[in-house]
Structure formats: C-alpha cells, structure tokens
PDB file of C-alpha atoms in Angstrom:
ATOM      1  CA  GLN A   1      84.271 112.202 177.839  1.00 84.00           C
ATOM      2  CA  VAL A   2      80.601 111.943 178.890  1.00 91.00           C
ATOM      3  CA  GLN A   3      79.226 112.848 182.361  1.00 94.00           C
ATOM      4  CA  LEU A   4      75.847 111.403 183.332  1.00 96.00           C
ATOM      5  CA  VAL A   5      73.597 112.619 186.168  1.00 97.00           C
ATOM      6  CA  GLU A   6      70.527 110.753 187.166  1.00 97.00           C
ATOM      7  CA  SER A   7      67.470 112.201 188.971  1.00 97.00           C
ATOM      8  CA  GLY A   8      63.964 111.203 189.746  1.00 97.00           C
ATOM      9  CA  GLY A   9      64.342 108.416 192.215  1.00 96.00           C
ATOM     10  CA  GLY A  10      62.391 108.169 195.459  1.00 97.00           C
ATOM     11  CA  LEU A  11      59.940 106.173 197.585  1.00 98.00           C
ATOM     12  CA  VAL A  12      56.789 104.940 196.006  1.00 98.00           C
ATOM     13  CA  GLN A  13      54.109 102.440 196.959  1.00 98.00           C
ATOM     14  CA  ALA A  14      53.691  99.265 194.951  1.00 98.00           C
ATOM     15  CA  GLY A  15      51.598  99.866 191.833  1.00 98.00           C
ATOM     16  CA  GLY A  16      52.856 103.453 191.600  1.00 98.00           C
ATOM     17  CA  SER A  17      55.038 105.187 188.980  1.00 98.00           C
ATOM     18  CA  LEU A  18      58.276 107.063 188.774  1.00 98.00           C
ATOM     19  CA  ARG A  19      60.196 108.686 185.929  1.00 98.00           C
ATOM     20  CA  LEU A  20      63.983 108.679 186.049  1.00 98.00           C
ATOM     21  CA  SER A  21      66.018 111.177 184.030  1.00 98.00           C
ATOM     22  CA  CYS A  22      69.599 111.024 183.007  1.00 98.00           C
ATOM     23  CA  ALA A  23      71.240 114.214 181.730  1.00 97.00           C
ATOM     24  CA  ALA A  24      74.451 113.840 179.725  1.00 96.00           C
ATOM     25  CA  SER A  25      77.170 116.393 179.120  1.00 93.00           C
ATOM     26  CA  GLY A  26      78.947 116.758 175.754  1.00 79.00           C
ATOM     27  CA  ARG A  27      77.901 117.310 172.192  1.00 72.00           C
ATOM     28  CA  THR A  28      78.111 113.652 171.083  1.00 86.00           C
ATOM     29  CA  PHE A  29      75.148 112.335 173.026  1.00 89.00           C
ATOM     30  CA  ARG A  30      73.455 111.029 169.901  1.00 88.00           C
ATOM     31  CA  ASN A  31      76.508 108.779 169.246  1.00 91.00           C
ATOM     32  CA  TYR A  32      75.882 106.649 172.292  1.00 94.00           C
ATOM     33  CA  ALA A  33      73.539 103.940 173.139  1.00 95.00           C
ATOM     34  CA  MET A  34      71.957 104.901 176.517  1.00 96.00           C
ATOM     35  CA  GLY A  35      71.113 102.206 178.977  1.00 97.00           C
ATOM     36  CA  TRP A  36      69.628 101.766 182.421  1.00 98.00           C
ATOM     37  CA  PHE A  37      70.884  99.210 184.935  1.00 98.00           C
ATOM     38  CA  ARG A  38      69.999  98.596 188.536  1.00 98.00           C
ATOM     39  CA  GLN A  39      71.634  97.021 191.577  1.00 98.00           C
ATOM     40  CA  ALA A  40      69.808  95.778 194.647  1.00 97.00           C
ATOM     41  CA  PRO A  41      71.647  95.189 197.941  1.00 93.00           C
ATOM     42  CA  GLY A  42      73.701  91.984 197.784  1.00 95.00           C
ATOM     43  CA  LYS A  43      72.997  91.462 194.083  1.00 96.00           C
ATOM     44  CA  GLU A  44      74.864  92.036 190.914  1.00 96.00           C
ATOM     45  CA  ARG A  45      74.112  94.964 188.676  1.00 97.00           C
ATOM     46  CA  GLU A  46      71.525  93.944 186.109  1.00 97.00           C
ATOM     47  CA  PHE A  47      70.347  95.242 182.759  1.00 98.00           C
ATOM     48  CA  VAL A  48      67.059  97.109 182.702  1.00 98.00           C
ATOM     49  CA  ALA A  49      66.614  98.786 179.368  1.00 98.00           C
ATOM     50  CA  VAL A  50      68.578 100.409 176.489  1.00 97.00           C
ATOM     51  CA  PHE A  51      67.923 102.781 173.610  1.00 95.00           C
ATOM     52  CA  SER A  52      70.169 101.927 170.679  1.00 92.00           C
ATOM     53  CA  ARG A  53      72.310 104.721 169.167  1.00 86.00           C
ATOM     54  CA  SER A  54      72.119 103.404 165.571  1.00 75.00           C
ATOM     55  CA  ASN A  55      68.511 102.482 164.749  1.00 77.00           C
ATOM     56  CA  GLY A  56      66.356 103.747 167.573  1.00 84.00           C
ATOM     57  CA  ASN A  57      65.658 100.252 168.779  1.00 93.00           C
ATOM     58  CA  THR A  58      64.855  99.686 172.414  1.00 96.00           C
ATOM     59  CA  TYR A  59      65.447  96.553 174.444  1.00 96.00           C
ATOM     60  CA  TYR A  60      64.068  95.539 177.910  1.00 97.00           C
ATOM     61  CA  ALA A  61      64.789  92.984 180.586  1.00 97.00           C
ATOM     62  CA  ASP A  62      61.976  90.476 180.737  1.00 97.00           C
ATOM     63  CA  SER A  63      61.286  91.523 184.330  1.00 97.00           C
ATOM     64  CA  VAL A  64      60.344  95.055 183.226  1.00 98.00           C
ATOM     65  CA  LYS A  65      58.887  94.507 179.792  1.00 98.00           C
ATOM     66  CA  GLY A  66      55.451  96.060 179.523  1.00 97.00           C
ATOM     67  CA  ARG A  67      55.936  98.212 182.637  1.00 98.00           C
ATOM     68  CA  PHE A  68      59.011 100.358 181.880  1.00 98.00           C
ATOM     69  CA  THR A  69      59.602 102.488 178.871  1.00 98.00           C
ATOM     70  CA  ILE A  70      62.937 104.089 177.849  1.00 98.00           C
ATOM     71  CA  SER A  71      63.027 107.217 175.778  1.00 96.00           C
ATOM     72  CA  ARG A  72      65.627 109.798 174.760  1.00 94.00           C
ATOM     73  CA  ASP A  73      65.611 113.409 173.743  1.00 93.00           C
ATOM     74  CA  ASN A  74      68.815 114.125 171.765  1.00 90.00           C
ATOM     75  CA  ALA A  75      68.101 117.861 171.736  1.00 91.00           C
ATOM     76  CA  LYS A  76      68.173 117.851 175.544  1.00 93.00           C
ATOM     77  CA  ASN A  77      70.921 115.271 175.894  1.00 94.00           C
ATOM     78  CA  THR A  78      68.620 113.303 178.159  1.00 95.00           C
ATOM     79  CA  VAL A  79      67.392 109.756 178.463  1.00 97.00           C
ATOM     80  CA  TYR A  80      64.329 108.777 180.497  1.00 98.00           C
ATOM     81  CA  LEU A  81      62.986 105.664 182.144  1.00 98.00           C
ATOM     82  CA  GLN A  82      59.265 105.730 182.799  1.00 98.00           C
ATOM     83  CA  MET A  83      58.438 103.070 185.380  1.00 98.00           C
ATOM     84  CA  ASN A  84      54.840 102.046 185.905  1.00 98.00           C
ATOM     85  CA  SER A  85      53.217  99.330 187.976  1.00 98.00           C
ATOM     86  CA  LEU A  86      56.226  99.223 190.266  1.00 98.00           C
ATOM     87  CA  LYS A  87      56.833  96.233 192.474  1.00 98.00           C
ATOM     88  CA  PRO A  88      58.874  95.860 195.634  1.00 97.00           C
ATOM     89  CA  GLU A  89      61.399  93.780 193.693  1.00 97.00           C
ATOM     90  CA  ASP A  90      62.092  96.803 191.572  1.00 98.00           C
ATOM     91  CA  THR A  91      63.823  98.379 194.660  1.00 98.00           C
ATOM     92  CA  ALA A  92      67.406  99.158 193.712  1.00 98.00           C
ATOM     93  CA  VAL A  93      69.895 101.903 192.808  1.00 98.00           C
ATOM     94  CA  TYR A  94      69.307 102.761 189.214  1.00 98.00           C
ATOM     95  CA  TYR A  95      72.187 103.755 186.976  1.00 98.00           C
ATOM     96  CA  CYS A  96      72.281 105.204 183.488  1.00 98.00           C
ATOM     97  CA  ALA A  97      75.230 104.383 181.260  1.00 97.00           C
ATOM     98  CA  ALA A  98      76.543 105.213 177.786  1.00 96.00           C
ATOM     99  CA  SER A  99      78.007 102.814 175.240  1.00 95.00           C
ATOM    100  CA  THR A 100      79.214 102.863 171.614  1.00 92.00           C
ATOM    101  CA  SER A 101      78.899  99.131 171.304  1.00 89.00           C
ATOM    102  CA  SER A 102      76.688  97.153 168.920  1.00 86.00           C
ATOM    103  CA  ASP A 103      73.149  96.307 169.830  1.00 86.00           C
ATOM    104  CA  TYR A 104      73.729  92.608 170.527  1.00 84.00           C
ATOM    105  CA  VAL A 105      76.094  93.260 173.556  1.00 91.00           C
ATOM    106  CA  LEU A 106      74.167  96.197 175.142  1.00 93.00           C
ATOM    107  CA  GLY A 107      72.806  93.972 177.878  1.00 92.00           C
ATOM    108  CA  GLU A 108      76.355  93.586 179.349  1.00 93.00           C
ATOM    109  CA  PRO A 109      77.507  96.293 181.749  1.00 94.00           C
ATOM    110  CA  GLU A 110      81.152  95.798 180.675  1.00 95.00           C
ATOM    111  CA  VAL A 111      80.524  97.459 177.329  1.00 94.00           C
ATOM    112  CA  TYR A 112      79.445 100.783 178.904  1.00 96.00           C
ATOM    113  CA  ALA A 113      82.250 103.270 179.244  1.00 95.00           C
ATOM    114  CA  TYR A 114      80.381 105.944 181.215  1.00 96.00           C
ATOM    115  CA  TRP A 115      78.147 105.648 184.258  1.00 97.00           C
ATOM    116  CA  GLY A 116      76.161 108.017 186.399  1.00 97.00           C
ATOM    117  CA  GLN A 117      76.256 108.043 190.163  1.00 97.00           C
ATOM    118  CA  GLY A 118      72.938 106.244 190.567  1.00 97.00           C
ATOM    119  CA  THR A 119      69.574 107.171 192.051  1.00 98.00           C
ATOM    120  CA  GLN A 120      67.712 105.128 194.639  1.00 98.00           C
ATOM    121  CA  VAL A 121      64.300 103.759 193.888  1.00 98.00           C
ATOM    122  CA  THR A 122      62.423 102.185 196.793  1.00 98.00           C
ATOM    123  CA  VAL A 123      59.029 100.492 196.285  1.00 98.00           C
ATOM    124  CA  SER A 124      57.109  99.702 199.455  1.00 97.00           C
ATOM    125  CA  SER A 125      54.595  96.866 199.604  1.00 93.00           C
TER     126      SER A 125
END
C-alpha cells in the first residue's frame, strides 16, 4: 500500500513557476514509477510526466516538454514537478500516481495503482 500526498499548488500569473511535491508513504518507494497527471474542468485526466522506476528515464507530454521537469528523491520518498513558463492552459488539478508497470505504458492512467488527492494549479493570464 502506498499513500500519496501532493502539495505546492496555487495561483500564479502566466510565465511564472511552481514546484509541486508528492510525498509517499512506505518503504518501497523506489520500486514504483512516479507520474504526474492533470485534469481540467470538463476534460479527461491527461498524462504530464513520469519518472521511471527501472532506469531513471523521464518522459513528458509534448505540451509541457521543455517547461516542466520531474525529479525524485528516493531518500525522502518524494517526487517533484518543477513547472516553469506556466500558461493559462496549464490550469488543472494535478495528481501524482505510482505504478509498477513497464515504461511503454506509463502514459496511461489505468496502469497506476495509487493516486494522491490532487492539488489545484491556477494560471492567470
């Protein structure tokens, strides 16, 4: 069992930055790929970024590539999402999630067994 708690959301102007954190419980954090997803009102949950459990690879949605950076600290059981050059279209509830699946399916929310409660990010224009 893994419990995930996100923090760091808030209101920011376009062009600004935020860093989200996701703290995980349990001693097996390093065994999970850690991903970030987001969901805007009226839209489906979409993949943002993931940090692989096996080889340290990171993957990003095209919409955030070059602006967002995912990182993890296994000693602190925490994954981060640094978000720079934020745009109004980045406004959403951001969720972190944990998966033991292979890299090639980590863009699919269905392969994540554990989810946090979400943190709101609002970018004003």
